[in-house]
XYZ file of C-alpha atoms in Angstrom:
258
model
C 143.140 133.344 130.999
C 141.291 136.555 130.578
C 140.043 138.098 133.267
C 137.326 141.280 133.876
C 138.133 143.707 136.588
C 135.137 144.402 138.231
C 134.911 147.860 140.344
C 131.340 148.099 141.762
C 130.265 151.631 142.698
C 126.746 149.839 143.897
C 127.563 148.649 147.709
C 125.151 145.359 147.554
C 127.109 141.571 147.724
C 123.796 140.166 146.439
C 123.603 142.389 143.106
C 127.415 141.594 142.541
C 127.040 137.951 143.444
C 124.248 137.819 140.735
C 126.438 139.546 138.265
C 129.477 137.778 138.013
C 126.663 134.363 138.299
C 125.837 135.871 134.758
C 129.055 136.072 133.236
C 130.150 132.621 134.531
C 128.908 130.654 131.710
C 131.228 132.595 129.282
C 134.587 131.142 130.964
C 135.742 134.499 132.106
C 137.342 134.879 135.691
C 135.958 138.280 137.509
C 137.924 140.127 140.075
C 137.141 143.599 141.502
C 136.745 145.236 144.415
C 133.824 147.767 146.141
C 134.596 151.343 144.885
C 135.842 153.654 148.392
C 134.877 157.045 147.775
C 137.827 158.968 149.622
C 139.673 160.969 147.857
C 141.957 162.364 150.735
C 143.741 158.985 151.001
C 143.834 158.662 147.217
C 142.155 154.845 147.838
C 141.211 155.161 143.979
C 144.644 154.788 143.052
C 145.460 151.392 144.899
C 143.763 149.075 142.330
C 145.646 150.816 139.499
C 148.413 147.885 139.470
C 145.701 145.432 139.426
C 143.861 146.977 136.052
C 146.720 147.527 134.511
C 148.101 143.511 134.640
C 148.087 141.531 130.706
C 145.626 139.275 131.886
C 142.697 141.991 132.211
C 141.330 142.178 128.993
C 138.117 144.774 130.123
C 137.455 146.975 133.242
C 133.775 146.811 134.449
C 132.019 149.369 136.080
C 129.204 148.797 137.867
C 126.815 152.125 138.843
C 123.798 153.558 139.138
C 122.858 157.119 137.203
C 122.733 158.771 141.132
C 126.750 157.268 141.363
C 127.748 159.128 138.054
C 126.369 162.408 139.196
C 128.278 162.457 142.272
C 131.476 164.825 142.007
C 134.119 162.942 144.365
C 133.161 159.502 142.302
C 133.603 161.435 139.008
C 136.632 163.082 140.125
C 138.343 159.647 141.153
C 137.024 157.626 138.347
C 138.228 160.145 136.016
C 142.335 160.086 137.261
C 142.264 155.649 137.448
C 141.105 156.319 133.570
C 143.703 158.480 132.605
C 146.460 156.320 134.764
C 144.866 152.710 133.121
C 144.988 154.417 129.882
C 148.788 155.421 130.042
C 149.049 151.388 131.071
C 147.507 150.365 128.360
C 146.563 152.516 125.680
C 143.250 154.530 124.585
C 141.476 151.203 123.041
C 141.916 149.505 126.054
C 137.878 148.896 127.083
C 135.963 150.143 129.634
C 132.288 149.104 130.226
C 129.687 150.701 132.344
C 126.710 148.598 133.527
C 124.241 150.657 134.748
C 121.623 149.263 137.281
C 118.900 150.833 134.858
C 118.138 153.514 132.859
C 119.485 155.152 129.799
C 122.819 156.023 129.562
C 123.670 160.037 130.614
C 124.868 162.604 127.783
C 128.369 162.213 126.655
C 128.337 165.728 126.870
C 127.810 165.661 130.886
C 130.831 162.939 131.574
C 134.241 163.949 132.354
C 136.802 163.504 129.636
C 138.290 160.560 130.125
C 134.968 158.745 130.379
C 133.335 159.777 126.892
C 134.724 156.941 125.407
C 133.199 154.896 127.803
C 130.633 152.297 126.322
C 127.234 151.894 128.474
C 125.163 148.787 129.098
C 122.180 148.174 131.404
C 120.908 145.286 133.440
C 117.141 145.924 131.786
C 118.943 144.630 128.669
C 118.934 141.026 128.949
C 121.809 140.758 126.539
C 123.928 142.614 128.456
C 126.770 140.016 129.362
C 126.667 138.465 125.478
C 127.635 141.969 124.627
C 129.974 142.486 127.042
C 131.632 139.066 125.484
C 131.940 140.675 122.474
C 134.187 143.706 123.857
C 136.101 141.467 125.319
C 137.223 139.555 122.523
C 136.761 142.169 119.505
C 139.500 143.120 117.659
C 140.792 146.948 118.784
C 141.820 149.446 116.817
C 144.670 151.706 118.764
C 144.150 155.197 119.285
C 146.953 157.639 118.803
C 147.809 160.183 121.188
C 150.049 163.631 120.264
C 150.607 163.530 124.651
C 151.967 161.021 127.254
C 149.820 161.966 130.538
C 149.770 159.624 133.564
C 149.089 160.401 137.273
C 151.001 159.151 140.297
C 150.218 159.357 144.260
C 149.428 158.178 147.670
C 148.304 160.092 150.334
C 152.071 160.414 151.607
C 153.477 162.029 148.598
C 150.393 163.491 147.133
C 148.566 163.958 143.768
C 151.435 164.191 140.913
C 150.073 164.557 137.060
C 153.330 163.605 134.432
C 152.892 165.078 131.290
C 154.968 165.348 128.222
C 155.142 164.735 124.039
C 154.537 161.482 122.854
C 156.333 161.729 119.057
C 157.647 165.521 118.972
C 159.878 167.657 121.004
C 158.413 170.662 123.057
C 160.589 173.330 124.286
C 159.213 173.538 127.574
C 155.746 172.479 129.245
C 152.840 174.393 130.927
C 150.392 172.665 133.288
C 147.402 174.233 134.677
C 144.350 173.642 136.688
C 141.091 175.294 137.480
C 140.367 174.648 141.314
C 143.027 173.207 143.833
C 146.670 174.606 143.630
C 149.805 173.520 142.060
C 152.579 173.323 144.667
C 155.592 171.951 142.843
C 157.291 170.858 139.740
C 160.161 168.910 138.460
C 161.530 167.268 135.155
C 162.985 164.003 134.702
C 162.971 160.649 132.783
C 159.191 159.318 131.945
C 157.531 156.915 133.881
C 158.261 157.641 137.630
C 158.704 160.833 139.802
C 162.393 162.278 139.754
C 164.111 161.860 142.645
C 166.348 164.913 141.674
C 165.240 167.830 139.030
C 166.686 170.859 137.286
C 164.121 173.716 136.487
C 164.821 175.932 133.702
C 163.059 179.289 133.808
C 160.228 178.275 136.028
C 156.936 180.162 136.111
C 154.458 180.303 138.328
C 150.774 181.744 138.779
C 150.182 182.550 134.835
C 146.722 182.799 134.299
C 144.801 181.703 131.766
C 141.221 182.290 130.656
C 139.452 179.443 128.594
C 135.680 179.884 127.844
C 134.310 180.877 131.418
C 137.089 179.121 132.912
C 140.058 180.578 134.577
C 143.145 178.047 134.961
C 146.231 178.594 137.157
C 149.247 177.501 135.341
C 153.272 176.361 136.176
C 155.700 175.958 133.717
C 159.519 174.987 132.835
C 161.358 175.385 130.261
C 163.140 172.662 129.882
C 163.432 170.713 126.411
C 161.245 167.340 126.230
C 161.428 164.446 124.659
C 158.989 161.329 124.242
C 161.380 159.914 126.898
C 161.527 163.357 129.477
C 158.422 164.416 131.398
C 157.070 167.879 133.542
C 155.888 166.649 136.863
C 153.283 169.133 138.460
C 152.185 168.146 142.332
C 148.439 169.034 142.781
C 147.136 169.709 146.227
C 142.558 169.926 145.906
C 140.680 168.209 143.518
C 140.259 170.616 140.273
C 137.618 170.745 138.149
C 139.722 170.373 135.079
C 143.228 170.817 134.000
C 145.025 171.946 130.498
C 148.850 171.200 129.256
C 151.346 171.148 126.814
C 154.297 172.653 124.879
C 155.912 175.851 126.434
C 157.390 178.541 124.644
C 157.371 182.437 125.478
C 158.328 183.136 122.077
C 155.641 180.574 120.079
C 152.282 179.574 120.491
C 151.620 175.716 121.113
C 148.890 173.604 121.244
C 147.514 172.978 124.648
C 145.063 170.354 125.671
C 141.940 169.921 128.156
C 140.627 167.278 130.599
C 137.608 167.803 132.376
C 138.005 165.605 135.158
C 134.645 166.430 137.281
């Protein structure tokens, strides 16, 4: 049976109550939770294994404009995207229901929400709609990049990046805000317990628009199936990656997370 994850950023039982009264008729089960907004125990993280089970077939957010604006929400909503997206792919849908009002610029949300589609309770055909997301056909997005994020508030913030199709002869992570406090290589999908660095570097600086970003790097060869693990202590701003060389130049890429 499909099911909609619910995650409601609006603290009322009575509005949520009434929502999931409205999408009852369409045979769809609705779990979810109450969003916590604490980023120091990483609580945004613990419903990650819940989004990313076969069953869920949308993820629902439930906010007001104010909630969107807010940079801890942003921050945390920002890093479940890019970890439910490494679960289950770019096309994988993701629905915000605002309480009213128009949707914001896509211009003014962080990366990994621009693809985000918008409905609003003042539109009475809001749950029809969100039927139709549900069950539409989805066209997968390619991605040059593998990026996922891993942590608890025991072992800390860890972003895993690395080439989806290609080879890179080494990998350079960097943030703007916070501080990168470790590295390590190893096989995709979980943190290494052991890890070889090749010609680490640390500190390089790099300047992008009126951005500065603080940058690690190793470099050791990748594969689709070999990651760089950077540890990330702070909440940045943004963050760029991607193939290392000193003797080439290499695409890098940018999230905005905030």
């Amino acid at each position: 049976m499909k099911t909609i994850w619910l995650t409601s950023l609006v603290h009322s039982e009575e509005k949520v109550k009434d929502l999931i009264a409205q999408l009852t008729p369409y045979g769809l089960e609705v779990r979810g939770h109450f969003w916590e907004d604490d980023l120091g125990k990483m609580v945004w993280m613990n419903v990650r294994a819940e989004l990313i089970k076969p069953e869920v077939a949308l993820w629902l957010i439930f906010a007001s404009l104010e909630n969107l604006t807010v940079p801890s929400i942003r921050y945390g909503l920002s890093l479940l995207t890019v970890t439910l997206q490494a679960g289950k792919g770019f096309s994988f849908p993701i629905v915000i229901l605002l309480t009213q009002g128009n949707p914001p610029p896509i211009e003014s949300l962080p990366t990994p929400l621009k693809g985000t589609d918008f409905l609003s309770l003042s539109d009475t055909g809001w749950a029809a709609k969100l039927m139709v997301k549900v069950h539409g056909a989805r066209q997968e997005i390619a991605s040059e990049y593998h990026l996922d994020i891993y942590g608890t508030q025991h072992i800390g913030q860890w972003f895993e990046v690395g080439p989806k199709n290609t080879n890179w002869p080494g990998a350079m992570f960097g943030i703007a805000g916070g501080e990168i406090d470790f590295h390590a290589v190893g096989p995709k999908g979980s943190l290494p317990e052991k890890s070889s660095i090749q010609y680490p570097l640390k500190g390089l600086k790099l300047n992008w628009g009126e951005r500065e970003y603080v940058a690690w790097a190793a470099q050791n060869e990748l594969n689709p199936q070999t990651s760089y693990f950077v540890r990330v202590k702070g909440f940045p701003d943004s963050f760029l990656f991607g193939s290392y060389s000193p003797q080439e130049e290499a695409e890098l890429y940018i999230i905005k997370i905030n």
